[in-house]
CSV table of C-alpha atoms in Angstrom, one decimal:
chain,number,residue,atom,x,y,z
A,1,UNK,CA,130.2,5.5,36.9
A,2,UNK,CA,133.5,6.2,38.9
A,3,UNK,CA,133.5,5.4,42.4
A,4,UNK,CA,134.2,9.1,43.4
A,5,UNK,CA,131.5,10.5,41.2
A,6,UNK,CA,128.9,8.0,43.0
A,7,UNK,CA,130.1,9.1,46.4
A,8,UNK,CA,129.5,12.8,45.5
A,9,UNK,CA,126.1,12.2,44.2
A,10,UNK,CA,125.3,10.3,47.3
A,11,UNK,CA,126.2,13.2,49.3
A,12,UNK,CA,124.4,15.8,47.4
A,13,UNK,CA,121.0,13.6,47.7
A,14,UNK,CA,121.6,13.6,51.5
A,15,UNK,CA,122.0,17.2,51.9
A,16,UNK,CA,119.0,17.7,49.6
A,17,UNK,CA,117.0,15.2,51.9
A,18,UNK,CA,117.9,17.3,54.9
A,19,UNK,CA,116.9,20.4,53.3
A,20,UNK,CA,113.6,19.2,52.4
A,21,UNK,CA,113.1,17.9,56.2
A,22,UNK,CA,114.1,21.2,57.4
A,23,UNK,CA,111.7,22.9,55.2
A,24,UNK,CA,108.9,20.7,56.0
A,25,UNK,CA,109.6,21.3,59.9
A,26,UNK,CA,109.7,25.1,59.4
A,27,UNK,CA,106.4,24.8,57.6
A,28,UNK,CA,105.0,22.8,60.5
A,29,UNK,CA,106.4,25.1,63.0
A,30,UNK,CA,105.1,28.2,61.0
A,31,UNK,CA,101.3,26.9,61.1
A,32,UNK,CA,101.3,27.7,64.8
A,33,UNK,CA,101.1,31.4,65.3
A,34,UNK,CA,103.3,33.2,67.9
A,35,UNK,CA,100.4,34.1,70.0
A,36,UNK,CA,99.3,30.5,70.0
A,37,UNK,CA,102.5,29.4,71.1
A,38,UNK,CA,102.7,31.8,74.1
A,39,UNK,CA,99.4,30.8,75.2
A,40,UNK,CA,100.3,27.2,75.1
A,41,UNK,CA,103.5,27.9,76.9
A,42,UNK,CA,101.6,30.0,79.5
A,43,UNK,CA,98.9,27.3,80.0
A,44,UNK,CA,101.9,24.6,80.4
A,45,UNK,CA,103.4,26.9,83.1
A,46,UNK,CA,100.1,27.5,85.2
A,47,UNK,CA,99.5,23.7,85.0
A,48,UNK,CA,102.8,22.8,86.3
A,49,UNK,CA,102.5,25.4,89.1
A,50,UNK,CA,99.0,24.3,90.1
A,51,UNK,CA,100.3,20.5,90.1
A,52,UNK,CA,103.2,21.5,92.1
A,53,UNK,CA,100.9,23.4,94.7
A,54,UNK,CA,98.4,20.6,94.8
A,55,UNK,CA,101.3,17.8,95.4
A,56,UNK,CA,102.8,19.9,98.1
A,57,UNK,CA,99.4,20.3,100.0
A,58,UNK,CA,98.4,16.6,99.5
A,59,UNK,CA,102.0,15.5,100.7
A,60,UNK,CA,101.7,17.6,103.7
A,61,UNK,CA,98.1,16.4,104.6
A,62,UNK,CA,99.4,13.0,104.4
A,63,UNK,CA,102.5,13.3,106.6
A,64,UNK,CA,100.0,15.3,109.3
A,65,UNK,CA,99.0,13.3,112.4
A,66,UNK,CA,96.3,14.2,114.8
A,67,UNK,CA,97.4,16.4,117.6
A,68,UNK,CA,96.5,20.0,119.1
A,69,UNK,CA,98.7,22.9,119.8
A,70,UNK,CA,98.5,24.5,123.1
A,71,UNK,CA,96.7,27.8,122.3
A,72,UNK,CA,98.2,30.8,123.9
A,73,UNK,CA,96.0,33.2,125.4
A,74,UNK,CA,96.6,36.9,124.9
A,75,UNK,CA,94.8,40.2,125.2
A,76,UNK,CA,93.6,41.4,121.7
A,77,UNK,CA,92.4,45.1,121.1
A,78,UNK,CA,90.5,44.0,118.3
A,79,UNK,CA,88.2,42.0,120.5
A,80,UNK,CA,86.1,43.2,123.3
A,81,UNK,CA,87.2,40.4,125.4
A,82,UNK,CA,90.1,38.3,125.9
A,83,UNK,CA,91.1,36.6,122.6
A,84,UNK,CA,92.1,32.9,122.4
A,85,UNK,CA,94.2,31.8,119.5
A,86,UNK,CA,92.7,28.6,117.6
A,87,UNK,CA,93.5,25.3,118.4
A,88,UNK,CA,95.5,24.6,115.2
A,89,UNK,CA,97.7,21.5,115.1
A,90,UNK,CA,101.5,21.9,113.9
A,91,UNK,CA,102.3,18.2,113.2
A,92,UNK,CA,104.8,19.4,110.6
A,93,UNK,CA,106.8,21.5,113.1
A,94,UNK,CA,110.1,19.3,112.6
A,95,UNK,CA,109.7,20.5,108.9
A,96,UNK,CA,108.2,23.9,109.5
A,97,UNK,CA,111.0,25.1,111.8
A,98,UNK,CA,114.0,24.5,109.1
A,99,UNK,CA,111.6,26.1,106.2
A,100,UNK,CA,110.9,28.9,108.7
A,101,UNK,CA,114.5,29.5,109.4
A,102,UNK,CA,115.4,29.4,105.7
A,103,UNK,CA,112.9,32.1,105.2
A,104,UNK,CA,114.4,34.1,107.9
A,105,UNK,CA,117.9,33.7,106.5
A,106,UNK,CA,116.7,35.0,102.9
A,107,UNK,CA,114.9,37.9,104.4
A,108,UNK,CA,118.0,38.8,106.6
A,109,UNK,CA,120.4,38.5,103.5
A,110,UNK,CA,118.4,39.9,100.6
A,111,UNK,CA,114.8,41.0,101.4
A,112,UNK,CA,115.1,43.0,104.6
A,113,UNK,CA,118.2,45.1,103.2
A,114,UNK,CA,116.2,45.9,99.9
A,115,UNK,CA,113.2,46.7,102.0
A,116,UNK,CA,115.5,49.0,104.2
A,117,UNK,CA,116.8,50.8,101.1
A,118,UNK,CA,113.4,51.3,99.6
A,119,UNK,CA,112.2,52.7,102.5
A,120,UNK,CA,115.1,55.0,102.9
A,121,UNK,CA,115.2,56.4,99.4
A,122,UNK,CA,111.5,56.5,98.2
A,123,UNK,CA,109.4,59.4,99.6
A,124,UNK,CA,106.3,58.4,101.5
A,125,UNK,CA,103.7,59.6,98.7
A,126,UNK,CA,105.4,57.6,96.4
A,127,UNK,CA,105.5,54.7,98.6
A,128,UNK,CA,101.7,55.1,99.2
A,129,UNK,CA,101.0,55.2,95.6
A,130,UNK,CA,103.0,51.9,95.1
A,131,UNK,CA,100.9,50.2,97.9
A,132,UNK,CA,97.8,51.5,96.2
A,133,UNK,CA,98.7,50.1,92.8
A,134,UNK,CA,99.4,46.5,94.3
A,135,UNK,CA,96.1,46.8,96.3
A,136,UNK,CA,94.1,47.8,93.4
A,137,UNK,CA,95.6,44.9,91.3
A,138,UNK,CA,94.1,42.5,93.7
A,139,UNK,CA,90.8,44.0,93.9
A,140,UNK,CA,89.2,41.8,91.1
A,141,UNK,CA,90.2,38.6,93.9
A,142,UNK,CA,88.3,40.6,96.7
A,143,UNK,CA,85.4,41.1,94.5
A,144,UNK,CA,85.3,37.4,93.6
A,145,UNK,CA,85.5,36.4,97.1
A,146,UNK,CA,82.8,38.9,98.3
A,147,UNK,CA,80.2,37.7,95.8
A,148,UNK,CA,81.2,34.0,97.1
A,149,UNK,CA,80.5,35.1,100.8
A,150,UNK,CA,77.2,36.4,99.5
A,151,UNK,CA,78.1,40.1,100.1
A,152,UNK,CA,77.1,42.0,97.2
A,153,UNK,CA,76.9,45.6,98.7
A,154,UNK,CA,80.7,44.9,99.7
A,155,UNK,CA,81.2,43.6,96.1
A,156,UNK,CA,79.7,46.5,94.4
A,157,UNK,CA,81.8,48.8,96.3
A,158,UNK,CA,84.8,46.8,95.7
A,159,UNK,CA,84.0,46.9,91.8
A,160,UNK,CA,83.7,50.5,91.9
A,161,UNK,CA,86.7,51.2,93.6
A,162,UNK,CA,88.6,49.0,90.9
A,163,UNK,CA,87.1,50.8,88.2
A,164,UNK,CA,87.3,54.2,89.3
A,165,UNK,CA,91.1,53.7,90.6
A,166,UNK,CA,92.2,51.9,87.5
A,167,UNK,CA,91.0,54.8,85.3
A,168,UNK,CA,91.1,58.2,87.0
A,169,UNK,CA,93.6,56.8,89.6
A,170,UNK,CA,95.9,55.6,86.9
A,171,UNK,CA,96.1,51.9,87.9
A,172,UNK,CA,95.6,52.6,91.5
A,173,UNK,CA,98.4,55.0,92.0
A,174,UNK,CA,95.7,57.5,93.3
A,175,UNK,CA,92.8,56.8,95.3
A,176,UNK,CA,89.9,59.0,94.2
A,177,UNK,CA,87.4,56.4,95.4
A,178,UNK,CA,88.1,57.1,98.8
A,179,UNK,CA,86.5,60.6,98.2
A,180,UNK,CA,83.3,58.9,97.4
A,181,UNK,CA,83.3,57.0,100.7
A,182,UNK,CA,83.9,53.5,99.1
A,183,UNK,CA,86.4,52.2,101.6
A,184,UNK,CA,88.8,49.4,101.0
A,185,UNK,CA,87.9,45.6,102.0
A,186,UNK,CA,89.9,42.5,102.2
A,187,UNK,CA,88.7,39.3,101.5
A,188,UNK,CA,90.3,36.0,100.1
A,189,UNK,CA,89.3,32.3,99.4
A,190,UNK,CA,90.7,31.2,102.5
A,191,UNK,CA,88.5,33.6,104.4
A,192,UNK,CA,85.6,32.4,102.0
A,193,UNK,CA,86.4,28.6,103.0
A,194,UNK,CA,86.6,29.6,106.8
A,195,UNK,CA,82.9,31.6,106.5
A,196,UNK,CA,81.5,28.3,105.4
A,197,UNK,CA,82.8,26.1,108.3
A,198,UNK,CA,86.0,24.8,106.9
A,199,UNK,CA,88.7,24.8,109.4
A,200,UNK,CA,92.2,25.9,109.2
A,201,UNK,CA,93.3,22.3,109.3
A,202,UNK,CA,97.2,22.0,110.3
A,203,UNK,CA,99.7,24.8,110.5
A,204,UNK,CA,102.3,25.0,107.6
A,205,UNK,CA,105.3,27.2,106.6
A,206,UNK,CA,105.5,27.6,102.9
A,207,UNK,CA,108.8,28.3,101.2
A,208,UNK,CA,109.3,32.2,100.4
A,209,UNK,CA,105.7,32.8,101.4
A,210,UNK,CA,105.9,32.1,105.1
A,211,UNK,CA,103.3,31.1,107.6
A,212,UNK,CA,99.9,29.4,106.3
A,213,UNK,CA,97.6,26.8,107.0
A,214,UNK,CA,96.3,23.8,104.9
A,215,UNK,CA,93.1,25.9,104.3
A,216,UNK,CA,95.0,29.0,103.4
A,217,UNK,CA,97.4,27.2,101.2
A,218,UNK,CA,94.6,26.0,99.2
A,219,UNK,CA,93.0,29.5,99.2
A,220,UNK,CA,96.2,31.3,98.3
A,221,UNK,CA,96.8,29.4,95.1
A,222,UNK,CA,93.0,29.7,94.2
A,223,UNK,CA,93.3,33.5,94.6
A,224,UNK,CA,96.5,33.3,92.2
A,225,UNK,CA,94.3,31.8,89.5
A,226,UNK,CA,91.7,34.6,89.9
A,227,UNK,CA,94.3,37.3,89.6
A,228,UNK,CA,94.1,39.4,86.2
A,229,UNK,CA,98.1,39.3,85.9
A,230,UNK,CA,97.9,35.5,86.4
A,231,UNK,CA,96.6,35.3,82.9
A,232,UNK,CA,98.0,38.4,81.2
A,233,UNK,CA,101.7,38.1,82.0
A,234,UNK,CA,104.1,35.7,81.7
A,235,UNK,CA,105.3,33.5,84.7
A,236,UNK,CA,108.6,35.4,84.8
A,237,UNK,CA,107.1,38.7,85.0
A,238,UNK,CA,104.8,37.3,87.7
A,239,UNK,CA,107.7,36.6,89.9
A,240,UNK,CA,109.0,40.2,89.5
A,241,UNK,CA,105.6,41.5,90.3
A,242,UNK,CA,105.3,39.4,93.4
A,243,UNK,CA,108.8,40.3,94.6
A,244,UNK,CA,108.0,43.8,94.3
A,245,UNK,CA,104.9,43.5,96.3
A,246,UNK,CA,106.7,41.5,98.9
A,247,UNK,CA,109.2,44.3,99.4
A,248,UNK,CA,106.5,46.8,99.8
A,249,UNK,CA,104.8,44.6,102.5
A,250,UNK,CA,108.1,43.9,104.2
A,251,UNK,CA,109.1,47.6,104.4
A,252,UNK,CA,105.8,48.5,105.7
A,253,UNK,CA,105.5,45.8,108.5
A,254,UNK,CA,109.2,46.0,109.3
A,255,UNK,CA,109.0,47.9,112.6
A,256,UNK,CA,106.1,45.5,113.7
A,257,UNK,CA,108.1,42.4,112.7
A,258,UNK,CA,111.3,43.7,114.5
A,259,UNK,CA,109.5,44.4,117.8
A,260,UNK,CA,107.8,41.0,117.6
A,261,UNK,CA,111.4,39.5,117.1
A,262,UNK,CA,112.7,41.3,120.2
A,263,UNK,CA,109.8,40.6,122.5
A,264,UNK,CA,109.6,36.7,122.0
A,265,UNK,CA,111.6,34.1,123.4
A,266,UNK,CA,110.4,31.7,120.5
A,267,UNK,CA,110.1,33.7,117.3
A,268,UNK,CA,108.7,30.8,115.3
A,269,UNK,CA,105.9,30.2,118.0
A,270,UNK,CA,105.4,34.1,118.2
A,271,UNK,CA,104.9,34.4,114.4
A,272,UNK,CA,102.6,31.2,114.2
A,273,UNK,CA,100.4,32.8,117.1
A,274,UNK,CA,100.2,36.1,115.5
A,275,UNK,CA,99.2,34.8,112.0
A,276,UNK,CA,96.6,32.3,113.1
A,277,UNK,CA,95.0,35.3,115.5
A,278,UNK,CA,94.8,37.6,112.4
A,279,UNK,CA,93.4,34.7,110.2
A,280,UNK,CA,90.8,33.9,112.8
A,281,UNK,CA,89.8,37.6,113.0
A,282,UNK,CA,89.2,37.7,109.2
A,283,UNK,CA,87.2,34.6,109.5
A,284,UNK,CA,85.1,35.9,112.3
A,285,UNK,CA,84.6,39.0,110.6
A,286,UNK,CA,83.3,37.2,107.6
A,287,UNK,CA,80.9,35.0,109.6
A,288,UNK,CA,79.5,38.1,111.4
A,289,UNK,CA,78.4,39.6,108.2
A,290,UNK,CA,74.8,38.8,107.3
A,291,UNK,CA,74.4,37.3,103.6
A,292,UNK,CA,72.7,39.8,101.3
A,293,UNK,CA,72.8,42.7,103.6
A,294,UNK,CA,76.3,43.8,104.8
């Protein structure tokens, strides 16, 4: 056989072999349905997110050293007596302050301008409906934590609000549950841990998410995994949803935050104190409720 003919046969055979491999590969890929691939992708994303969160908490805990922050003493209208902020150490302050500055820069450049535009353009009734939508989305988390806190009456009311506002209220855009006297509660896993006696640990500033503590950081990620949208939406959609929620909260608290910035000599310390006081109040409220009664 001439050499040129043999060369063409070899090339033809090579192309045929490549085609067979491609067909076999496509068959293997075809065996896994598209929904199954989507579920597998979401599972990997959740696993990576949880691993990153746990690694961050463990790393911060390893770098923390013993020490107490000097607790500021302030009068708080929420209490009948002078309220002392909890003694929460801040051993990560050299890291927390640059993180706080980065968050404030992001807020100044992006978040605050968007929040101001949102507040200027959107009418008040529409903003109330948007807040109701995000609040309703978080009701399953509140319900689960009220069960863990042994408050079945509050949990039943929260469940009733969620069902009624999700149906007649069109996903929480309206609040027909309020007409029945079903008030809105707040509960999270950080508060649940505090009720059973776990202290806040050390203070920490999270990127994008702001002030927290070791206990509340764990609680934040546990609550995230109890949310319905975590399991129903892809990670990119969750980021968009979270960003929208952040804008509504920033617009709602804009005046309070601006006033705190103007009246404080050390904005970092002021935000830390305000956060720790608000978290301490939530934990106190949870501890004051009697199990299976309130």
